[in-house]
Amino acid sequence: MAGDAHPSACAGAPEAAVVAVPESWASEPAVLALNGAGVHTVLYGQDFRQERATLAQAHGIACDGALPTELLAALPSTRVISFDGTGVWDFVDVDEAARRGITICNIRDYGSVAVAEHTMALILALAKRVTAWDGCVRCGQWNHGEPHTAVQLRGRTLGLVGLGSVGSEVARLATAFGFELIYWSRHANRARERGLSVTRTTLDVLLRRADVISLHLLLTAESACTIGRRELALMKAGALLVNTARGGLIDQEALAEALTVGTLGGVALDVWDPEPPPSPHPLAHLDRSKVILTPHVAASTAEARSAAIQGCVRNILAYLAGKPTNVVHPHASARAEPR
Amino acid sequence: VTYRVLLTEDIHPAGRELLAASASVRVARGVDSDTLREELRDVDAVVLRARGRLGRDLLSAGSRLRVVGRYGVGVDNVDVDAATALGIAVVNVPAASAVSVAEHAMGCLLALARQLLAADDAVRTGNWERRHALPGREMQGLVLGIVGMGHVGRELARIAHLGFGMTILYHDLQPDPAVESAFQAEPLELHELLERSDAVSVHVPLHPKTRNLLDRDALQHMKPSAYLLNIARGGIVDEEALVETLRSGRLAGAALDVFSHEPPRSDDQVMDCPRLLLTPHIGALTEEAHQRVSRSVAEDVLRVLRGEQPRHPVHPPRRVDTLNEA
């Protein structure tokens, strides 16, 4: 497999290596450091048909988006591909890469703070309806002091589906707001529970009890459609649902139904299935007081970006030095682990 | 004896029902001076919301008037001196909405830092590629300057420091050792606070000393990358100077929940100002805060009418220069 196919020419001699990185990373400190380390860096653009020659000579490829599966067959020198995020399975054919002796690496925990803060921004935007009210003020629609113009968060229950690095960061933020915290994941995480004062429940209990539900799972065969028609029906009337993890965790059709004919209070989505979502999106006509849509930007902060690029480059250097890190195994996506 | 209570605008049923159990309650037909003067003539008490103003002449017109209940914290729309001179008690509700207001401030700051309006627009209009032009700012490690460390300021400091790991600076004429030890908050002069903060939130009452507290000169002390929030009272931030500062790109963004003129007119300069988030004075309007405010003001109004001591009497300010809202 990938590890066995490790090229002896590169082991212990990274200065001979050619590493291809996206051209938009040209001035990143991590990439400049790569040059400094004696690695020969080449830049590639988004049009892969034009980049075949460049990529064919690369021993390692850093990638920031989808790599076409047929491209993998045209990479005779490539031994390692490192993805600048966690969910590499959606962007690179990991099984095909393994068949061709290419090791795939991803990075973890690089954007936990960024994603958790975006999650909290969406929870608050739904609860306080800030984006909706902005439109109202500009159209001359002033509030007349009715209750329910906003929801107070203190004392409400937040249900976290998944308690990985993002989920536990959200738990930390939510504690400061005075949320009651419950979570569900397939495997209990006692260490995190103790540090965060969160209680594990079953998914059904969580859905029935939570005022706000936030998803923090990896997308796997098991976790796909974790929130379907049945789960949406279990939620409290007026509950708020936030997804900054992966679009495929929610049954999109059932969601649209729950928002239009059901009693779901509101939904905020940063992730889509597929991406980009079809335009016009079936939820796009719904009012901002119920629906907030962002284009997969939860991890788009300067801090998260530089951490991601650094982690991605570090994986390639580690592999070339014969000590691979963050290797993604084929079929690893079938193991359900919270992100 | 049945008391007569006037509500300038309807209030949450929790308090309305309390009042109705021992008084006849009615809602004013309008909040302009002429209507209010007419309405005040035969009532023993009035509950005043954000709109409408009770100056000396209106207070004098209420010949039976014994108490003004403010449905909230700020008494900027009541002439407290005149009321006191006329023997009319003024009561307010100091802390009941602090949590809701602090949450609203944090919500506005995050909405600005994550460009939620532009992001939502990008998805709705099918403009997916704009995602690369929507960088977000992380709160962790940023500096939050709180102007006025009262009930709201303290709640905001808790959320921002304990949750988001923000460094807290504050400006208040009264030092607050409790927030300094609980949230490592550092007291500062206003201009130094503005210079060092990545986000500034004002939480002072409106009175002559705080009107235009954040004027053109003050705004120039802020970082061009900083955000400004006014969820307190319109008039504390000079709107003309704010719009000019935003338009010239010398401030990253601002959120206003309150305006010098409410509601702002359709041709108001704030209406089409870039990087400005507008909400219609709803910071305190959650069900929870509403209920507590409504019940508290009703109970205090009834206490005064029954000749008892109210729990939250408002006295003419002893120190007119105090910034602290508590």
Short mmCIF file of C-alpha atoms in Angstrom, two decimals, chain A:
data_model
loop_
_atom_site.label_atom_id
_atom_site.label_comp_id
_atom_site.label_asym_id
_atom_site.label_seq_id
_atom_site.Cartn_x
_atom_site.Cartn_y
_atom_site.Cartn_z
CA MET A 1 0.00 0.00 0.00
CA ALA A 2 0.95 3.61 0.14
CA GLY A 3 3.53 3.25 2.87
CA ASP A 4 5.23 0.30 1.09
CA ALA A 5 5.48 2.29 -2.09
CA HIS A 6 7.53 4.91 -0.33
CA PRO A 7 10.22 5.96 -2.83
CA SER A 8 13.67 5.32 -1.50
CA ALA A 9 14.95 8.16 -3.65
CA CYS A 10 13.07 10.59 -1.48
CA ALA A 11 13.55 9.03 1.91
CA GLY A 12 16.05 11.04 3.87
CA ALA A 13 16.67 13.27 0.88
CA PRO A 14 13.86 15.78 0.79
CA GLU A 15 16.05 18.32 -1.04
CA ALA A 16 15.58 16.27 -4.18
CA ALA A 17 11.82 16.45 -3.90
CA VAL A 18 9.43 18.42 -6.07
CA VAL A 19 6.29 19.63 -4.31
CA ALA A 20 3.35 21.15 -6.16
CA VAL A 21 1.23 23.72 -4.32
CA PRO A 22 -1.80 25.77 -5.48
CA GLU A 23 -0.66 29.01 -7.07
CA SER A 24 -2.79 31.02 -4.63
CA TRP A 25 -0.43 29.87 -1.88
CA ALA A 26 2.65 31.36 -3.54
CA SER A 27 3.33 33.95 -0.87
CA GLU A 28 2.29 31.87 2.15
CA PRO A 29 5.01 31.72 4.82
CA ALA A 30 4.71 27.92 4.99
CA VAL A 31 5.37 27.64 1.24
CA LEU A 32 8.29 30.07 1.37
CA ALA A 33 9.73 27.98 4.21
CA LEU A 34 9.43 24.94 1.93
CA ASN A 35 11.70 26.67 -0.58
CA GLY A 36 14.04 27.55 2.22
CA ALA A 37 14.22 23.87 3.18
CA GLY A 38 15.64 23.06 -0.25
CA VAL A 39 12.49 21.53 -1.68
CA HIS A 40 11.73 22.50 -5.23
CA THR A 41 8.23 24.00 -5.23
CA VAL A 42 6.11 24.31 -8.33
CA LEU A 43 2.81 26.17 -8.52
CA TYR A 44 -0.30 24.90 -10.26
CA GLY A 45 -3.54 26.58 -11.29
CA GLN A 46 -7.14 25.41 -11.20
CA ASP A 47 -7.33 24.13 -14.78
CA PHE A 48 -5.96 20.58 -14.40
CA ARG A 49 -5.82 19.91 -18.16
CA GLN A 50 -3.13 22.57 -18.39
CA GLU A 51 -1.34 21.48 -15.24
CA ARG A 52 -0.75 17.80 -16.07
CA ALA A 53 2.91 18.26 -16.93
CA THR A 54 3.55 20.28 -13.78
CA LEU A 55 1.80 17.78 -11.53
CA ALA A 56 3.37 14.75 -13.24
CA GLN A 57 6.83 15.72 -11.98
CA ALA A 58 5.70 16.36 -8.38
CA HIS A 59 6.57 13.91 -5.61
CA GLY A 60 4.13 15.60 -3.30
CA ILE A 61 0.99 17.62 -4.02
CA ALA A 62 -0.69 20.01 -1.63
CA CYS A 63 -4.30 20.44 -2.62
CA ASP A 64 -7.04 22.84 -1.58
CA GLY A 65 -9.99 21.43 -3.49
CA ALA A 66 -11.17 18.55 -5.64
CA LEU A 67 -8.63 16.49 -7.63
CA PRO A 68 -10.27 14.67 -10.56
CA THR A 69 -10.01 10.89 -10.16
CA GLU A 70 -8.67 10.44 -13.71
CA LEU A 71 -5.81 12.81 -12.86
CA LEU A 72 -4.51 10.26 -10.32
CA ALA A 73 -3.60 7.96 -13.22
CA ALA A 74 -1.41 10.69 -14.72
CA LEU A 75 0.81 11.22 -11.69
CA PRO A 76 3.76 8.83 -12.13
CA SER A 77 6.06 10.58 -9.61
CA THR A 78 3.52 11.42 -6.95
CA ARG A 79 3.78 9.54 -3.66
CA VAL A 80 1.81 11.82 -1.33
CA ILE A 81 -1.18 14.16 -1.60
CA SER A 82 -1.96 16.35 1.37
CA PHE A 83 -5.36 18.04 1.64
CA ASP A 84 -5.75 21.38 3.43
CA GLY A 85 -8.79 20.30 5.42
CA THR A 86 -10.29 17.34 7.23
CA GLY A 87 -12.95 16.01 4.86
CA VAL A 88 -10.62 14.85 2.08
CA TRP A 89 -13.02 12.02 1.10
CA ASP A 90 -15.33 14.55 -0.61
CA PHE A 91 -12.49 15.90 -2.74
CA VAL A 92 -10.03 13.10 -3.54
CA ASP A 93 -10.77 9.48 -4.46
CA VAL A 94 -8.91 7.92 -1.52
CA ASP A 95 -9.44 4.31 -2.68
CA GLU A 96 -8.15 5.03 -6.17
CA ALA A 97 -5.12 6.84 -4.74
CA ALA A 98 -4.35 3.80 -2.55
CA ARG A 99 -4.54 1.51 -5.59
CA ARG A 100 -1.97 3.73 -7.27
CA GLY A 101 0.33 3.77 -4.26
CA ILE A 102 -0.31 7.38 -3.36
CA THR A 103 -0.58 8.24 0.33
CA ILE A 104 -3.33 10.70 1.25
CA CYS A 105 -3.01 12.98 4.28
CA ASN A 106 -5.48 15.42 5.77
CA ILE A 107 -5.27 17.87 8.63
CA ARG A 108 -7.31 18.05 11.80
CA ASP A 109 -8.17 20.69 14.37
CA TYR A 110 -6.81 23.53 12.24
CA GLY A 111 -10.07 25.45 12.14
CA SER A 112 -11.89 24.40 15.29
CA VAL A 113 -12.02 27.91 16.73
CA ALA A 114 -13.01 29.47 13.41
CA VAL A 115 -15.79 26.94 12.79
CA ALA A 116 -17.02 27.06 16.39
CA GLU A 117 -17.21 30.85 16.32
CA HIS A 118 -19.07 30.77 12.99
CA THR A 119 -21.47 28.25 14.50
CA MET A 120 -22.10 30.61 17.40
CA ALA A 121 -22.52 33.53 14.98
CA LEU A 122 -25.23 31.53 13.17
CA ILE A 123 -26.96 30.49 16.42
CA LEU A 124 -27.08 34.12 17.52
CA ALA A 125 -28.17 35.34 14.09
CA LEU A 126 -31.11 32.91 14.20
CA ALA A 127 -32.00 33.63 17.84
CA LYS A 128 -31.71 37.41 17.52
CA ARG A 129 -32.77 37.52 13.86
CA VAL A 130 -30.16 40.17 13.19
CA THR A 131 -29.94 39.57 9.45
CA ALA A 132 -33.72 39.48 9.12
CA TRP A 133 -34.23 42.65 11.14
CA ASP A 134 -31.62 44.49 9.11
CA GLY A 135 -33.79 44.03 6.03
CA CYS A 136 -36.89 45.12 7.97
CA VAL A 137 -35.32 48.36 9.21
CA ARG A 138 -34.17 49.25 5.71
CA CYS A 139 -37.71 48.67 4.35
CA GLY A 140 -39.20 50.86 7.07
CA GLN A 141 -40.59 47.92 9.02
CA TRP A 142 -39.94 48.93 12.64
CA ASN A 143 -40.75 46.62 15.51
CA HIS A 144 -43.81 47.44 17.54
CA GLY A 145 -42.54 45.86 20.69
CA GLU A 146 -44.10 42.44 20.31
CA PRO A 147 -42.51 39.67 22.28
CA HIS A 148 -40.72 36.94 20.34
CA THR A 149 -38.77 39.48 18.36
CA ALA A 150 -35.69 37.68 19.69
CA VAL A 151 -34.84 34.63 21.78
CA GLN A 152 -32.75 34.80 24.95
CA LEU A 153 -30.12 32.08 24.93
CA ARG A 154 -29.27 31.87 28.63
CA GLY A 155 -31.06 28.92 30.16
CA ARG A 156 -31.84 27.27 26.81
CA THR A 157 -30.62 23.79 25.97
CA LEU A 158 -28.02 23.27 23.27
CA GLY A 159 -27.81 19.79 21.77
CA LEU A 160 -24.47 18.99 20.15
CA VAL A 161 -24.50 16.13 17.67
CA GLY A 162 -20.84 15.13 17.81
CA LEU A 163 -18.27 16.19 20.39
CA GLY A 164 -15.04 16.29 18.44
CA SER A 165 -12.69 19.26 18.32
CA VAL A 166 -15.32 21.65 16.86
CA GLY A 167 -18.20 20.32 18.97
CA SER A 168 -16.25 20.72 22.18
CA GLU A 169 -15.13 24.21 21.20
CA VAL A 170 -18.79 25.13 20.61
CA ALA A 171 -19.58 23.64 24.02
CA ARG A 172 -17.01 25.94 25.60
CA LEU A 173 -18.49 29.03 23.93
CA ALA A 174 -22.03 27.97 24.78
CA THR A 175 -21.15 27.55 28.44
CA ALA A 176 -20.28 31.24 28.65
CA PHE A 177 -23.73 32.05 27.26
CA GLY A 178 -25.34 29.99 30.02
CA PHE A 179 -26.67 27.19 27.81
CA GLU A 180 -27.54 23.81 29.29
CA LEU A 181 -25.47 21.35 27.28
CA ILE A 182 -26.29 17.85 26.08
CA TYR A 183 -24.56 15.87 23.35
CA TRP A 184 -24.79 12.69 21.41
CA SER A 185 -22.11 10.79 19.57
CA ARG A 186 -21.69 7.10 18.82
CA HIS A 187 -18.83 6.81 21.24
CA ALA A 188 -18.78 8.49 24.64
CA ASN A 189 -15.92 10.90 25.19
CA ARG A 190 -15.55 10.87 28.98
CA ALA A 191 -12.50 13.11 29.07
CA ARG A 192 -14.25 15.85 27.09
CA GLU A 193 -17.47 15.42 29.07
CA ARG A 194 -15.65 16.04 32.34
CA GLY A 195 -13.90 19.16 31.11
CA LEU A 196 -17.03 20.69 29.61
CA SER A 197 -19.93 19.67 31.86
CA VAL A 198 -21.89 18.19 28.99
CA THR A 199 -24.13 15.15 29.38
CA ARG A 200 -24.43 12.41 26.79
CA THR A 201 -27.94 11.36 25.79
CA THR A 202 -29.43 9.33 22.99
CA LEU A 203 -29.98 11.16 19.72
CA ASP A 204 -33.76 10.99 20.14
CA VAL A 205 -33.66 12.51 23.62
CA LEU A 206 -31.35 15.23 22.38
CA LEU A 207 -33.68 16.08 19.49
CA ARG A 208 -36.70 16.23 21.81
CA ARG A 209 -35.02 18.34 24.49
CA ALA A 210 -32.78 20.81 22.70
CA ASP A 211 -33.84 24.35 21.83
CA VAL A 212 -30.82 24.67 19.55
CA ILE A 213 -29.23 21.72 17.72
CA SER A 214 -25.79 21.94 16.14
CA LEU A 215 -24.16 19.25 14.01
CA HIS A 216 -20.46 18.40 14.38
CA LEU A 217 -19.96 15.00 12.74
CA LEU A 218 -17.75 13.83 9.92
CA LEU A 219 -19.75 12.75 6.91
CA THR A 220 -19.50 8.98 6.64
CA ALA A 221 -21.68 6.21 5.25
CA GLU A 222 -23.12 5.84 8.75
CA SER A 223 -23.63 9.52 9.51
CA ALA A 224 -25.20 10.48 6.16
CA CYS A 225 -28.72 11.80 6.74
CA THR A 226 -28.34 11.67 10.53
CA ILE A 227 -31.10 14.29 10.46
CA GLY A 228 -33.91 12.94 8.32
CA ARG A 229 -37.68 13.30 8.27
CA ARG A 230 -38.13 11.28 11.45
CA GLU A 231 -35.45 13.22 13.37
CA LEU A 232 -36.83 16.59 12.25
CA ALA A 233 -40.25 15.55 13.48
CA LEU A 234 -38.84 14.81 16.94
CA MET A 235 -37.54 18.36 17.38
CA LYS A 236 -39.35 20.85 19.59
CA ALA A 237 -41.64 23.33 17.91
CA GLY A 238 -39.53 26.41 17.25
CA ALA A 239 -36.20 24.60 17.60
CA LEU A 240 -33.21 26.05 15.75
CA LEU A 241 -30.90 23.82 13.69
CA VAL A 242 -27.36 24.74 12.66
CA ASN A 243 -25.04 22.81 10.34
CA THR A 244 -21.42 23.84 9.87
CA ALA A 245 -20.16 20.25 9.43
CA ARG A 246 -21.23 18.62 6.13
CA GLY A 247 -24.30 19.09 3.97
CA GLY A 248 -24.97 15.36 3.63
CA LEU A 249 -25.74 15.03 7.36
CA ILE A 250 -29.23 16.45 6.73
CA ASP A 251 -31.88 15.15 4.36
CA GLN A 252 -32.34 18.33 2.33
CA GLU A 253 -35.82 17.54 1.10
CA ALA A 254 -37.09 16.73 4.59
CA LEU A 255 -35.51 19.95 5.85
CA ALA A 256 -37.33 22.12 3.33
CA GLU A 257 -40.55 20.39 4.34
CA ALA A 258 -39.92 20.91 8.09
CA LEU A 259 -39.38 24.62 7.45
CA THR A 260 -42.43 25.16 5.28
CA VAL A 261 -45.11 22.87 6.66
CA GLY A 262 -43.44 21.72 9.90
CA THR A 263 -42.74 23.55 13.13
CA LEU A 264 -38.96 23.94 12.89
CA GLY A 265 -38.11 27.45 14.13
CA GLY A 266 -35.18 28.12 11.87
CA VAL A 267 -32.10 26.71 10.21
CA ALA A 268 -28.64 28.05 9.44
CA LEU A 269 -26.45 26.21 6.94
CA ASP A 270 -22.83 26.74 5.99
CA VAL A 271 -22.42 23.40 4.21
CA TRP A 272 -24.26 21.90 1.26
CA ASP A 273 -24.95 18.73 -0.59
CA PRO A 274 -23.81 19.13 -3.31
CA GLU A 275 -21.42 22.08 -3.23
CA PRO A 276 -22.01 24.53 -4.74
CA PRO A 277 -25.74 24.12 -4.13
CA PRO A 278 -28.15 24.40 -7.06
CA SER A 279 -29.24 27.91 -7.84
CA PRO A 280 -31.87 29.00 -7.03
CA HIS A 281 -31.66 26.91 -3.87
CA PRO A 282 -35.00 25.52 -2.64
CA LEU A 283 -34.50 27.28 0.72
CA ALA A 284 -33.44 30.61 -0.77
CA HIS A 285 -36.97 31.97 -1.03
CA LEU A 286 -37.58 31.51 2.70
CA ASP A 287 -37.43 34.52 4.98
CA ARG A 288 -34.17 35.40 6.75
CA SER A 289 -35.94 35.17 10.09
CA LYS A 290 -36.10 31.41 9.45
CA VAL A 291 -33.18 30.65 7.19
CA ILE A 292 -29.57 31.86 7.12
CA LEU A 293 -27.32 30.53 4.37
CA THR A 294 -23.55 30.96 4.15
CA PRO A 295 -21.26 29.56 1.41
CA HIS A 296 -18.97 27.20 3.39
CA VAL A 297 -17.00 29.99 5.01
CA ALA A 298 -16.93 28.79 8.63
CA ALA A 299 -13.21 28.04 8.43
CA SER A 300 -12.40 31.04 6.22
CA THR A 301 -10.45 33.08 8.70
CA ALA A 302 -6.87 34.21 8.26
CA GLU A 303 -5.87 32.20 11.34
CA ALA A 304 -7.50 28.98 10.14
CA ARG A 305 -6.18 29.39 6.60
CA SER A 306 -2.57 29.79 7.61
CA ALA A 307 -2.87 26.93 10.11
CA ALA A 308 -4.35 24.74 7.36
CA ILE A 309 -1.66 25.54 4.81
CA GLN A 310 1.05 25.01 7.40
CA GLY A 311 -0.42 21.64 8.46
CA CYS A 312 -0.84 20.59 4.85
CA VAL A 313 2.75 21.40 3.92
CA ARG A 314 4.07 19.82 7.13
CA ASN A 315 2.38 16.53 6.18
CA ILE A 316 4.25 16.45 2.88
CA LEU A 317 7.60 17.21 4.50
CA ALA A 318 6.98 14.54 7.14
CA TYR A 319 6.18 11.98 4.44
CA LEU A 320 9.23 12.89 2.38
CA ALA A 321 11.37 12.56 5.52
CA GLY A 322 10.02 9.03 5.95
CA LYS A 323 7.77 9.81 8.94
CA PRO A 324 4.26 10.22 7.50
CA THR A 325 1.70 12.07 9.61
CA ASN A 326 -2.11 12.29 9.40
CA VAL A 327 -2.37 9.51 6.86
CA VAL A 328 -5.91 8.83 5.70
CA HIS A 329 -6.63 5.16 5.15
CA PRO A 330 -8.92 3.95 2.39
CA HIS A 331 -12.43 3.37 3.73
CA ALA A 332 -11.52 5.40 6.83
CA SER A 333 -14.62 7.43 6.11
CA ALA A 334 -16.70 4.40 7.04
CA ARG A 335 -15.55 4.76 10.62
CA ALA A 336 -17.88 7.20 12.34
CA GLU A 337 -15.85 9.58 14.39
CA PRO A 338 -17.02 12.99 15.43
CA ARG A 339 -15.11 15.74 13.78
#
